[in-house]
Amino acid sequence: MHRTLLSCFLIFLLFSVSKAQLKSPEQFLGYKVGTRYTPHYKIVNYFQHVATQMPSMVKLQPYGETNEGRPLLLAIVASAENLQQVEQLRQNNLRLAGLAKDKMAPVEDKAPAFVWLSYNVHGNETSSSEAAMLTLYELVNPAVTRTKQWLENTVVIMDPCLNPDGRDRYVNWFNSVVGKKYNPLRVAREHREPWPGGRSNHYNFDLNRDWAWQTQTESRQRVKVYNQWMPQVHVDFHEQGINEPYYFAPAAEPLHEVITPWQREFQTSIGKNHAGYFDQNGWLFFTKERFDLLYPSYGDTYPTYNGSIGMTYEQGGIGAALGVIVEEGDTLTLVDRALHHFTTSLSTIEISSLNAGRLVKEFRKFFNEAVSTGFGEHKTYVIRYEARNQERIEKLVQLLDKNGIQYSAGNGVSAKGLNYFTGKEESFVTGSHDIIISALQPRSAMVKVLFEPRTKLNDSITYDITAWALPYVYGLNGWACRDKVAAGGVYTLKPLPAAPETSYAYVIPWNGVKTVKLVGHLLQKGLVLRFAEQPFESNGTRFDRGAVIVLRTSNQKFGNTLWSVVRETAQADGVQLYPVNSGFVDKGFDFGSETVHPFRAPRVVLATGEGVSSLAAGEIWHFFDHELDYPLTLINAADLARANWNEIDVLILPDGNYRFLSAKEEAEAFKSWVQKGGRVVALEGAVGQLAKADLGVKLKKTEETEKKDKAGNYDALRIYENRERESISGFTPGSIWKVSLDNSHPLAFGYPEFYYTLKQDDVLYEFMKDGGWNVGVIKKEGPVAGFVGAGLQPRMKDGLLFGALSLGNGTINLLSDNLLFRNFWENGKLMFCNAVFLSGQ
C-alpha cells in the first residue's frame, strides 16, 4: 500500500517538474505563435529546449547545414520506450524494406509506423515552421494524453525547416518593413517582397523540385538521412495563394501507375480524418484537385515512389505576411495559417497511429513485391557505355547512388529491348562497361519512374513536366527490356589513367563539363590554350571538334613547371590528357592552321534582378559556382546601363523581361557592344525579346485555319465546363523532343547530330538566313515523350530552337529552351558551355 502511494507520488512529482521546466512556444518565445515571425535560429533554439527538457521523448539529429551556414536538423519524437530503442527500430524498418546492410529477418509485429513531417521547404511559405513548434509541444506536453497514446506505436520525425536560408531572407525582409501593427491591405509593401523573394534557397533553387535530382546541398543532405529512415508516411507542408482554401489529400489525377491501391486508399483515409477537424471548426478545404502525383522530384512523389504515403498540404497564405484581407473580406492571419497546419500535423499522426499495423504491413508488401515481381512491364534497363560519354556515365552512376538504386555491369549476353534513341525493339549484346539496372530490387518503383521511355498519363492536366527519362536527360543510349538481362557483377567506373609525359603538347577532348572546368582552371592560371575547329588525328587517336590544345611553345613563361601544372590540374578535375609530340597531325589540320583558334578566357556577366526569372538566374549562378568554378559577375539588369561594356566579353540573359532592350538609347549601346565583338547568351524568354528587336531572328508564325461548314462557323460554340481541358490543346507542360544539330558549329561541339530537349512552351523561331546559323532545329518528327496538346503537336515542326546570330564582330547565341533545367538536365550543360566559351570566339 505504502509502495503504491509512493509510486503515485513520484509520478505526480515527475509530471509537475517536467511541466514546470518545459515551456510552450509562447512561453519560450515571449509571444503567441503567429503574432510575430520567428527567425530560424529561434525555431532551432526552441527545438533544442524541448529536447533538453524531454530527453526521454525527443532526440535531435543534426544532418547538415545550408549554403549560408544555418543548421539543418531533425527531431525524433517517440514514447520513452521507443526512443530508447529507436536505432533498433530504424534498422528493423530498413529490413522491412529490404534495405538493411545486415541479413537479419525483419519483425513486422508491433513495429511502429514512422511519420515524417517536412516544414517550410519554400522559405516564404512561412506558417508551417511556426506550426512545427506547436506540434512538437503538443506531442510532448505531459498534460496531453492523446498524443502519448499515438506515440506508443508511432515514431514522428520532424524537420522544422527545410529551407532556412529562404525563410530567413523572407522573415528578415518582412521584419524590416512592417510597422508597429501589420497592414492587412494587399497593396501594402509588406505584401510585396522584392526580388528574388524567399521561396528559393541561397542559389534561387526551388528545393521542392529537387528531391530526386539532389543538385542542392540541402537536398543531398536531407535525402541521404531520409533514406536512412524510410518512413511509412511523409507530409510536405506548403502555402498557396491567399484566397485558396486549405488543400490536403487525396491527391489529384494524374497519379503515376506505380502508386499502389493501398497508397491511394490511405490518402483518402487521411483526408477524411482531416475533414472531420476542418468541418468541426468551419474551415474550408478542397481535395483531389490541382496537386497530382506524377513528377518524381517533389516532397510527395519521391516518398510515394519509395513506399511511403507521400502528401502535400497547402494552406492559403503566400504574401499574406502577418495578416491580409482576402477577396471575401475576411482577414487571414498567420495565427490562422499556423493553426491549420498544426491541426493537419496532429491529424496525420493520429490516423497513422490508428492504422500503424496496416501501414507497416503494406510498406513491407510494397518492397517485397518490388523485389519479387518489380514495377512495370520492363524488367531490365541497359545503358550503353561509350568512351566519349564517360563523364555522363559517371554523373548517372552518382545519381543512382544518391537514390539507393542498385546496378551492375554487363557481361556480354544477348538481349532484346526498346532502343531509347530509335524507338524500336532490337537485339543487342551487353558490353562489360554497360550499366545493367534490374527492376527487381527494393527501389523498383523509382527505377521504373526514372527510366520508363514514356510515362503514362491518365489525365493530361498536370502540375509539372511529363517527361524525364534519364537516357534522354543524360544523352545516353540504352534499352528498356521486358525480360531479365543477366548482369556481370559489381559495376566499377573506369579509373582516370595517369597522364603520360610529353615534350610538345597535351590535347583535351571537348566532351563534357569537366573539360570546361579544367580549361577554365588552366585559363585562370594564365595558360595559353588553343582549340580545333575541325576533327584531327594524332598518334593514332581521333579528336573531335572543340579539342583543346596546350602547347609548350605558347606557355614558355612557365618553364619546367608547365607540364606538372597541367597534369596536377587535370588530375584534380578528373580529366584525361592525351600527349602529342608534334604539331604535324596524321589527319586533319595541323596545330598552326587557321582552323586552330586561340581560346581566350571570357569575362562573363549574368543579368539578374527585377524582371529576370530568379530560378533561371539561379541555375546559371549555381552552375558557375559549383560545377565550372569559373568567375561570374552578377549585375542587376537595371544596372546594365551603368556597366562598362568594355569590361564584358559575354553577357548571359536568362529567361526574363529586359527593359534595356526596349529603351532606345540603352538598346543601341547594347547593339554597339555586340557589333564590336561582344557575345550574348540569351535563353528562353530573352530570345523572344531579341526577336522583337529586328536583329535577324523572328518568331515562327503558325497557320490559322478556320473550320466552317455550310451552316457557318461553329468554332466559337464551346462547352463552359470543358474550358480547362480545351486550354491545354495548345500547351505542353514539359515534353522531350529530338533536335537535329549542326555539330560542325561551335555551339554544338561535343554532340552527335542530335540532342534531346525539354520543351515547356510552344515557341519556335523561323530559320535564320544571312548572318544566322541554324544549329538546332525541330523538323517533322513528333515528341519523343511527354504530353503535347493535340492543337500544338502539328505546329511543332520546321523551326529553330538553338542558333547563333552574327552581328558585326559579335555573336548572339539563341537558346530558346532551358539547357540547365533545374540543373539536372545533364545533356544540355555542354551546349550552354559552348555558348559561353566557344561560339563567337
PDB file of C-alpha atoms in Angstrom, residues 118-349:
ATOM      1  CA  SER A 118       8.649  18.297 -43.507  1.00  0.00           C
ATOM      2  CA  TYR A 119       8.025  22.002 -42.902  1.00  0.00           C
ATOM      3  CA  ASN A 120       8.836  25.177 -44.844  1.00  0.00           C
ATOM      4  CA  VAL A 121      10.589  23.913 -47.985  1.00  0.00           C
ATOM      5  CA  HIS A 122       9.627  27.214 -49.615  1.00  0.00           C
ATOM      6  CA  GLY A 123      11.063  29.982 -47.489  1.00  0.00           C
ATOM      7  CA  ASN A 124       8.238  32.490 -47.934  1.00  0.00           C
ATOM      8  CA  GLU A 125       5.569  29.871 -47.134  1.00  0.00           C
ATOM      9  CA  THR A 126       6.249  30.562 -43.509  1.00  0.00           C
ATOM     10  CA  SER A 127       3.355  29.283 -41.458  1.00  0.00           C
ATOM     11  CA  SER A 128       4.433  25.654 -41.270  1.00  0.00           C
ATOM     12  CA  SER A 129       7.639  26.263 -39.292  1.00  0.00           C
ATOM     13  CA  GLU A 130       5.535  28.147 -36.773  1.00  0.00           C
ATOM     14  CA  ALA A 131       3.168  25.162 -36.710  1.00  0.00           C
ATOM     15  CA  ALA A 132       6.103  22.806 -36.197  1.00  0.00           C
ATOM     16  CA  MET A 133       6.790  24.335 -32.770  1.00  0.00           C
ATOM     17  CA  LEU A 134       3.136  23.930 -31.757  1.00  0.00           C
ATOM     18  CA  THR A 135       3.160  20.319 -32.961  1.00  0.00           C
ATOM     19  CA  LEU A 136       6.327  19.423 -31.086  1.00  0.00           C
ATOM     20  CA  TYR A 137       4.981  20.857 -27.858  1.00  0.00           C
ATOM     21  CA  GLU A 138       1.639  19.056 -28.222  1.00  0.00           C
ATOM     22  CA  LEU A 139       3.421  15.740 -28.714  1.00  0.00           C
ATOM     23  CA  VAL A 140       5.479  16.015 -25.525  1.00  0.00           C
ATOM     24  CA  ASN A 141       3.275  18.123 -23.266  1.00  0.00           C
ATOM     25  CA  PRO A 142       2.614  15.868 -20.231  1.00  0.00           C
ATOM     26  CA  ALA A 143      -0.886  17.319 -19.901  1.00  0.00           C
ATOM     27  CA  VAL A 144      -1.949  15.972 -23.306  1.00  0.00           C
ATOM     28  CA  THR A 145      -2.710  12.249 -23.088  1.00  0.00           C
ATOM     29  CA  ARG A 146      -3.937  11.554 -26.634  1.00  0.00           C
ATOM     30  CA  THR A 147      -0.573  12.287 -28.242  1.00  0.00           C
ATOM     31  CA  LYS A 148       1.148   9.903 -25.812  1.00  0.00           C
ATOM     32  CA  GLN A 149      -1.227   7.173 -26.945  1.00  0.00           C
ATOM     33  CA  TRP A 150      -0.323   7.866 -30.580  1.00  0.00           C
ATOM     34  CA  LEU A 151       3.379   7.675 -29.801  1.00  0.00           C
ATOM     35  CA  GLU A 152       3.009   4.169 -28.396  1.00  0.00           C
ATOM     36  CA  ASN A 153       3.014   2.792 -31.957  1.00  0.00           C
ATOM     37  CA  THR A 154       4.277   5.767 -33.974  1.00  0.00           C
ATOM     38  CA  VAL A 155       7.687   7.422 -34.264  1.00  0.00           C
ATOM     39  CA  VAL A 156       7.428  11.012 -35.504  1.00  0.00           C
ATOM     40  CA  ILE A 157      10.317  12.628 -37.374  1.00  0.00           C
ATOM     41  CA  MET A 158      10.066  16.398 -37.713  1.00  0.00           C
ATOM     42  CA  ASP A 159      12.148  18.648 -39.957  1.00  0.00           C
ATOM     43  CA  PRO A 160      11.156  22.113 -38.721  1.00  0.00           C
ATOM     44  CA  CYS A 161      12.567  23.986 -41.716  1.00  0.00           C
ATOM     45  CA  LEU A 162      13.904  22.508 -44.957  1.00  0.00           C
ATOM     46  CA  ASN A 163      14.930  25.902 -46.309  1.00  0.00           C
ATOM     47  CA  PRO A 164      16.358  28.100 -43.524  1.00  0.00           C
ATOM     48  CA  ASP A 165      18.138  30.475 -45.925  1.00  0.00           C
ATOM     49  CA  GLY A 166      14.963  31.246 -47.844  1.00  0.00           C
ATOM     50  CA  ARG A 167      12.891  31.552 -44.677  1.00  0.00           C
ATOM     51  CA  ASP A 168      15.264  34.000 -43.046  1.00  0.00           C
ATOM     52  CA  ARG A 169      15.559  36.009 -46.264  1.00  0.00           C
ATOM     53  CA  TYR A 170      11.793  36.482 -46.158  1.00  0.00           C
ATOM     54  CA  VAL A 171      11.449  36.955 -42.395  1.00  0.00           C
ATOM     55  CA  ASN A 172      14.316  39.433 -42.152  1.00  0.00           C
ATOM     56  CA  TRP A 173      12.905  41.447 -45.043  1.00  0.00           C
ATOM     57  CA  PHE A 174       9.395  41.441 -43.582  1.00  0.00           C
ATOM     58  CA  ASN A 175      10.573  42.480 -40.142  1.00  0.00           C
ATOM     59  CA  SER A 176      12.437  45.381 -41.756  1.00  0.00           C
ATOM     60  CA  VAL A 177       9.343  46.814 -43.461  1.00  0.00           C
ATOM     61  CA  VAL A 178       6.455  46.098 -41.071  1.00  0.00           C
ATOM     62  CA  GLY A 179       5.277  48.818 -38.730  1.00  0.00           C
ATOM     63  CA  LYS A 180       4.118  48.652 -35.138  1.00  0.00           C
ATOM     64  CA  LYS A 181       0.993  46.950 -36.429  1.00  0.00           C
ATOM     65  CA  TYR A 182       0.746  44.920 -39.580  1.00  0.00           C
ATOM     66  CA  ASN A 183      -1.208  46.345 -42.517  1.00  0.00           C
ATOM     67  CA  PRO A 184      -3.750  43.878 -43.975  1.00  0.00           C
ATOM     68  CA  LEU A 185      -4.259  45.822 -47.230  1.00  0.00           C
ATOM     69  CA  ARG A 186      -2.992  43.750 -50.163  1.00  0.00           C
ATOM     70  CA  VAL A 187      -1.306  46.769 -51.770  1.00  0.00           C
ATOM     71  CA  ALA A 188       0.825  47.481 -48.677  1.00  0.00           C
ATOM     72  CA  ARG A 189       4.538  46.998 -49.291  1.00  0.00           C
ATOM     73  CA  GLU A 190       4.793  44.277 -46.628  1.00  0.00           C
ATOM     74  CA  HIS A 191       2.872  42.012 -49.028  1.00  0.00           C
ATOM     75  CA  ARG A 192       5.272  42.683 -51.938  1.00  0.00           C
ATOM     76  CA  GLU A 193       8.599  41.033 -51.252  1.00  0.00           C
ATOM     77  CA  PRO A 194      11.481  42.118 -53.504  1.00  0.00           C
ATOM     78  CA  TRP A 195      13.449  40.009 -55.993  1.00  0.00           C
ATOM     79  CA  PRO A 196      14.346  37.136 -55.681  1.00  0.00           C
ATOM     80  CA  GLY A 197      11.842  36.515 -52.872  1.00  0.00           C
ATOM     81  CA  GLY A 198      12.182  33.999 -50.086  1.00  0.00           C
ATOM     82  CA  ARG A 199      10.727  30.964 -51.842  1.00  0.00           C
ATOM     83  CA  SER A 200      14.023  29.515 -53.023  1.00  0.00           C
ATOM     84  CA  ASN A 201      17.310  28.655 -51.355  1.00  0.00           C
ATOM     85  CA  HIS A 202      20.550  30.654 -51.470  1.00  0.00           C
ATOM     86  CA  TYR A 203      21.081  29.875 -55.166  1.00  0.00           C
ATOM     87  CA  ASN A 204      17.440  30.627 -56.009  1.00  0.00           C
ATOM     88  CA  PHE A 205      16.575  26.947 -56.425  1.00  0.00           C
ATOM     89  CA  ASP A 206      13.152  25.528 -55.739  1.00  0.00           C
ATOM     90  CA  LEU A 207      14.027  22.771 -53.271  1.00  0.00           C
ATOM     91  CA  ASN A 208      10.648  21.110 -53.740  1.00  0.00           C
ATOM     92  CA  ARG A 209      11.641  20.144 -57.279  1.00  0.00           C
ATOM     93  CA  ASP A 210      14.978  18.653 -56.228  1.00  0.00           C
ATOM     94  CA  TRP A 211      14.239  15.521 -54.173  1.00  0.00           C
ATOM     95  CA  ALA A 212      15.275  13.005 -56.840  1.00  0.00           C
ATOM     96  CA  TRP A 213      17.999  15.060 -58.553  1.00  0.00           C
ATOM     97  CA  GLN A 214      19.641  16.415 -55.378  1.00  0.00           C
ATOM     98  CA  THR A 215      21.532  19.174 -57.127  1.00  0.00           C
ATOM     99  CA  GLN A 216      21.413  21.322 -53.986  1.00  0.00           C
ATOM    100  CA  THR A 217      23.290  20.805 -50.733  1.00  0.00           C
ATOM    101  CA  GLU A 218      20.095  20.920 -48.648  1.00  0.00           C
ATOM    102  CA  SER A 219      18.505  18.205 -50.804  1.00  0.00           C
ATOM    103  CA  ARG A 220      21.547  15.929 -50.791  1.00  0.00           C
ATOM    104  CA  GLN A 221      21.883  16.047 -47.023  1.00  0.00           C
ATOM    105  CA  ARG A 222      18.153  15.639 -46.406  1.00  0.00           C
ATOM    106  CA  VAL A 223      17.531  12.762 -48.829  1.00  0.00           C
ATOM    107  CA  LYS A 224      20.570  10.921 -47.506  1.00  0.00           C
ATOM    108  CA  VAL A 225      19.144  10.901 -43.983  1.00  0.00           C
ATOM    109  CA  TYR A 226      15.597  10.313 -45.287  1.00  0.00           C
ATOM    110  CA  ASN A 227      16.764   7.087 -46.918  1.00  0.00           C
ATOM    111  CA  GLN A 228      18.280   6.012 -43.612  1.00  0.00           C
ATOM    112  CA  TRP A 229      14.800   6.090 -42.023  1.00  0.00           C
ATOM    113  CA  MET A 230      12.323   5.328 -44.849  1.00  0.00           C
ATOM    114  CA  PRO A 231       9.072   6.474 -43.201  1.00  0.00           C
ATOM    115  CA  GLN A 232       5.678   4.967 -43.934  1.00  0.00           C
ATOM    116  CA  VAL A 233       4.081   8.438 -44.077  1.00  0.00           C
ATOM    117  CA  HIS A 234       5.563  11.715 -45.309  1.00  0.00           C
ATOM    118  CA  VAL A 235       3.946  15.162 -45.406  1.00  0.00           C
ATOM    119  CA  ASP A 236       5.319  18.227 -47.191  1.00  0.00           C
ATOM    120  CA  PHE A 237       3.789  21.456 -45.834  1.00  0.00           C
ATOM    121  CA  HIS A 238       3.217  24.386 -48.191  1.00  0.00           C
ATOM    122  CA  GLU A 239       1.283  27.566 -48.787  1.00  0.00           C
ATOM    123  CA  GLN A 240      -0.589  28.736 -51.879  1.00  0.00           C
ATOM    124  CA  GLY A 241      -2.456  31.870 -52.965  1.00  0.00           C
ATOM    125  CA  ILE A 242      -4.129  33.836 -50.180  1.00  0.00           C
ATOM    126  CA  ASN A 243      -7.668  33.243 -51.478  1.00  0.00           C
ATOM    127  CA  GLU A 244      -7.324  29.478 -51.664  1.00  0.00           C
ATOM    128  CA  PRO A 245      -8.908  27.215 -49.015  1.00  0.00           C
ATOM    129  CA  TYR A 246      -6.734  24.531 -47.426  1.00  0.00           C
ATOM    130  CA  TYR A 247      -5.739  21.575 -49.615  1.00  0.00           C
ATOM    131  CA  PHE A 248      -4.989  18.079 -48.345  1.00  0.00           C
ATOM    132  CA  ALA A 249      -5.054  14.507 -49.658  1.00  0.00           C
ATOM    133  CA  PRO A 250      -6.287  12.631 -51.586  1.00  0.00           C
ATOM    134  CA  ALA A 251      -4.241  13.930 -54.494  1.00  0.00           C
ATOM    135  CA  ALA A 252      -5.473  14.913 -57.929  1.00  0.00           C
ATOM    136  CA  GLU A 253      -5.027  12.892 -61.076  1.00  0.00           C
ATOM    137  CA  PRO A 254      -2.763  12.072 -62.773  1.00  0.00           C
ATOM    138  CA  LEU A 255      -1.374   9.568 -60.305  1.00  0.00           C
ATOM    139  CA  HIS A 256       1.518   7.525 -61.606  1.00  0.00           C
ATOM    140  CA  GLU A 257       0.641   3.913 -62.300  1.00  0.00           C
ATOM    141  CA  VAL A 258       3.199   2.599 -59.758  1.00  0.00           C
ATOM    142  CA  ILE A 259       1.144   4.092 -56.920  1.00  0.00           C
ATOM    143  CA  THR A 260      -0.482   1.142 -55.197  1.00  0.00           C
ATOM    144  CA  PRO A 261      -4.161   0.715 -54.290  1.00  0.00           C
ATOM    145  CA  TRP A 262      -3.192   0.954 -50.611  1.00  0.00           C
ATOM    146  CA  GLN A 263      -1.344   4.237 -51.109  1.00  0.00           C
ATOM    147  CA  ARG A 264      -4.423   5.642 -52.814  1.00  0.00           C
ATOM    148  CA  GLU A 265      -6.775   4.240 -50.192  1.00  0.00           C
ATOM    149  CA  PHE A 266      -4.863   5.617 -47.235  1.00  0.00           C
ATOM    150  CA  GLN A 267      -4.675   9.086 -48.785  1.00  0.00           C
ATOM    151  CA  THR A 268      -8.457   9.051 -48.682  1.00  0.00           C
ATOM    152  CA  SER A 269      -8.446   7.871 -45.048  1.00  0.00           C
ATOM    153  CA  ILE A 270      -6.161  10.736 -44.088  1.00  0.00           C
ATOM    154  CA  GLY A 271      -8.289  13.229 -45.987  1.00  0.00           C
ATOM    155  CA  LYS A 272     -11.438  12.106 -44.207  1.00  0.00           C
ATOM    156  CA  ASN A 273      -9.715  12.408 -40.840  1.00  0.00           C
ATOM    157  CA  HIS A 274      -8.618  15.963 -41.641  1.00  0.00           C
ATOM    158  CA  ALA A 275     -12.070  16.812 -42.950  1.00  0.00           C
ATOM    159  CA  GLY A 276     -13.585  15.919 -39.587  1.00  0.00           C
ATOM    160  CA  TYR A 277     -11.495  18.554 -37.818  1.00  0.00           C
ATOM    161  CA  PHE A 278     -11.964  21.194 -40.529  1.00  0.00           C
ATOM    162  CA  ASP A 279     -15.728  20.681 -40.647  1.00  0.00           C
ATOM    163  CA  GLN A 280     -15.872  20.936 -36.871  1.00  0.00           C
ATOM    164  CA  ASN A 281     -14.074  24.291 -36.978  1.00  0.00           C
ATOM    165  CA  GLY A 282     -15.859  25.633 -40.048  1.00  0.00           C
ATOM    166  CA  TRP A 283     -12.683  25.782 -42.158  1.00  0.00           C
ATOM    167  CA  LEU A 284     -12.955  25.371 -45.921  1.00  0.00           C
ATOM    168  CA  PHE A 285     -10.789  22.863 -47.757  1.00  0.00           C
ATOM    169  CA  PHE A 286     -10.542  21.006 -51.060  1.00  0.00           C
ATOM    170  CA  THR A 287      -9.110  17.675 -52.196  1.00  0.00           C
ATOM    171  CA  LYS A 288      -8.456  15.773 -55.442  1.00  0.00           C
ATOM    172  CA  GLU A 289      -7.660  18.960 -57.376  1.00  0.00           C
ATOM    173  CA  ARG A 290      -4.535  20.590 -58.828  1.00  0.00           C
ATOM    174  CA  PHE A 291      -1.830  18.743 -56.874  1.00  0.00           C
ATOM    175  CA  ASP A 292      -1.126  15.478 -58.681  1.00  0.00           C
ATOM    176  CA  LEU A 293       1.390  12.703 -58.065  1.00  0.00           C
ATOM    177  CA  LEU A 294       3.496  12.370 -61.200  1.00  0.00           C
ATOM    178  CA  TYR A 295       6.769  14.335 -61.443  1.00  0.00           C
ATOM    179  CA  PRO A 296       9.202  12.298 -59.302  1.00  0.00           C
ATOM    180  CA  SER A 297      11.160  15.031 -57.549  1.00  0.00           C
ATOM    181  CA  TYR A 298       8.535  16.518 -55.242  1.00  0.00           C
ATOM    182  CA  GLY A 299       8.240  16.100 -51.500  1.00  0.00           C
ATOM    183  CA  ASP A 300       5.117  13.983 -52.012  1.00  0.00           C
ATOM    184  CA  THR A 301       6.028  11.891 -55.083  1.00  0.00           C
ATOM    185  CA  TYR A 302       9.583  10.979 -54.088  1.00  0.00           C
ATOM    186  CA  PRO A 303       8.441   9.416 -50.789  1.00  0.00           C
ATOM    187  CA  THR A 304       5.486   7.779 -52.580  1.00  0.00           C
ATOM    188  CA  TYR A 305       7.774   6.088 -55.111  1.00  0.00           C
ATOM    189  CA  ASN A 306       9.829   4.904 -52.131  1.00  0.00           C
ATOM    190  CA  GLY A 307       6.964   3.101 -50.429  1.00  0.00           C
ATOM    191  CA  SER A 308       5.556   5.909 -48.308  1.00  0.00           C
ATOM    192  CA  ILE A 309       2.191   7.638 -48.220  1.00  0.00           C
ATOM    193  CA  GLY A 310       3.534  10.896 -49.640  1.00  0.00           C
ATOM    194  CA  MET A 311       1.364  14.003 -49.434  1.00  0.00           C
ATOM    195  CA  THR A 312       1.355  17.754 -49.927  1.00  0.00           C
ATOM    196  CA  TYR A 313      -0.671  20.030 -47.658  1.00  0.00           C
ATOM    197  CA  GLU A 314      -1.332  23.557 -48.910  1.00  0.00           C
ATOM    198  CA  GLN A 315      -2.513  26.469 -46.768  1.00  0.00           C
ATOM    199  CA  GLY A 316      -3.558  29.748 -48.403  1.00  0.00           C
ATOM    200  CA  GLY A 317      -1.037  32.397 -47.431  1.00  0.00           C
ATOM    201  CA  ILE A 318       1.753  33.320 -49.867  1.00  0.00           C
ATOM    202  CA  GLY A 319       2.257  37.045 -49.416  1.00  0.00           C
ATOM    203  CA  ALA A 320      -0.197  37.205 -46.518  1.00  0.00           C
ATOM    204  CA  ALA A 321       2.508  38.225 -44.025  1.00  0.00           C
ATOM    205  CA  LEU A 322       1.033  38.539 -40.509  1.00  0.00           C
ATOM    206  CA  GLY A 323      -2.424  39.238 -41.894  1.00  0.00           C
ATOM    207  CA  VAL A 324      -4.151  40.152 -45.150  1.00  0.00           C
ATOM    208  CA  ILE A 325      -7.688  40.903 -46.280  1.00  0.00           C
ATOM    209  CA  VAL A 326      -8.802  38.185 -48.706  1.00  0.00           C
ATOM    210  CA  GLU A 327     -11.328  38.600 -51.507  1.00  0.00           C
ATOM    211  CA  GLU A 328     -14.236  37.583 -49.268  1.00  0.00           C
ATOM    212  CA  GLY A 329     -13.412  40.441 -46.909  1.00  0.00           C
ATOM    213  CA  ASP A 330     -12.092  38.337 -44.022  1.00  0.00           C
ATOM    214  CA  THR A 331      -8.592  38.808 -42.611  1.00  0.00           C
ATOM    215  CA  LEU A 332      -6.350  35.759 -42.940  1.00  0.00           C
ATOM    216  CA  THR A 333      -3.705  35.832 -40.211  1.00  0.00           C
ATOM    217  CA  LEU A 334      -0.501  33.932 -39.575  1.00  0.00           C
ATOM    218  CA  VAL A 335      -2.184  32.650 -36.414  1.00  0.00           C
ATOM    219  CA  ASP A 336      -4.899  31.057 -38.576  1.00  0.00           C
ATOM    220  CA  ARG A 337      -2.453  29.579 -41.032  1.00  0.00           C
ATOM    221  CA  ALA A 338      -0.232  28.062 -38.351  1.00  0.00           C
ATOM    222  CA  LEU A 339      -3.284  26.630 -36.591  1.00  0.00           C
ATOM    223  CA  HIS A 340      -4.453  24.886 -39.759  1.00  0.00           C
ATOM    224  CA  HIS A 341      -1.045  23.273 -40.360  1.00  0.00           C
ATOM    225  CA  PHE A 342      -0.867  22.333 -36.680  1.00  0.00           C
ATOM    226  CA  THR A 343      -4.259  20.621 -36.995  1.00  0.00           C
ATOM    227  CA  THR A 344      -3.290  18.531 -40.040  1.00  0.00           C
ATOM    228  CA  SER A 345       0.050  17.675 -38.435  1.00  0.00           C
ATOM    229  CA  LEU A 346      -1.711  16.119 -35.445  1.00  0.00           C
ATOM    230  CA  SER A 347      -4.445  14.573 -37.566  1.00  0.00           C
ATOM    231  CA  THR A 348      -1.802  12.857 -39.711  1.00  0.00           C
ATOM    232  CA  ILE A 349      -0.119  11.373 -36.655  1.00  0.00           C
TER     233      ILE A 349
END
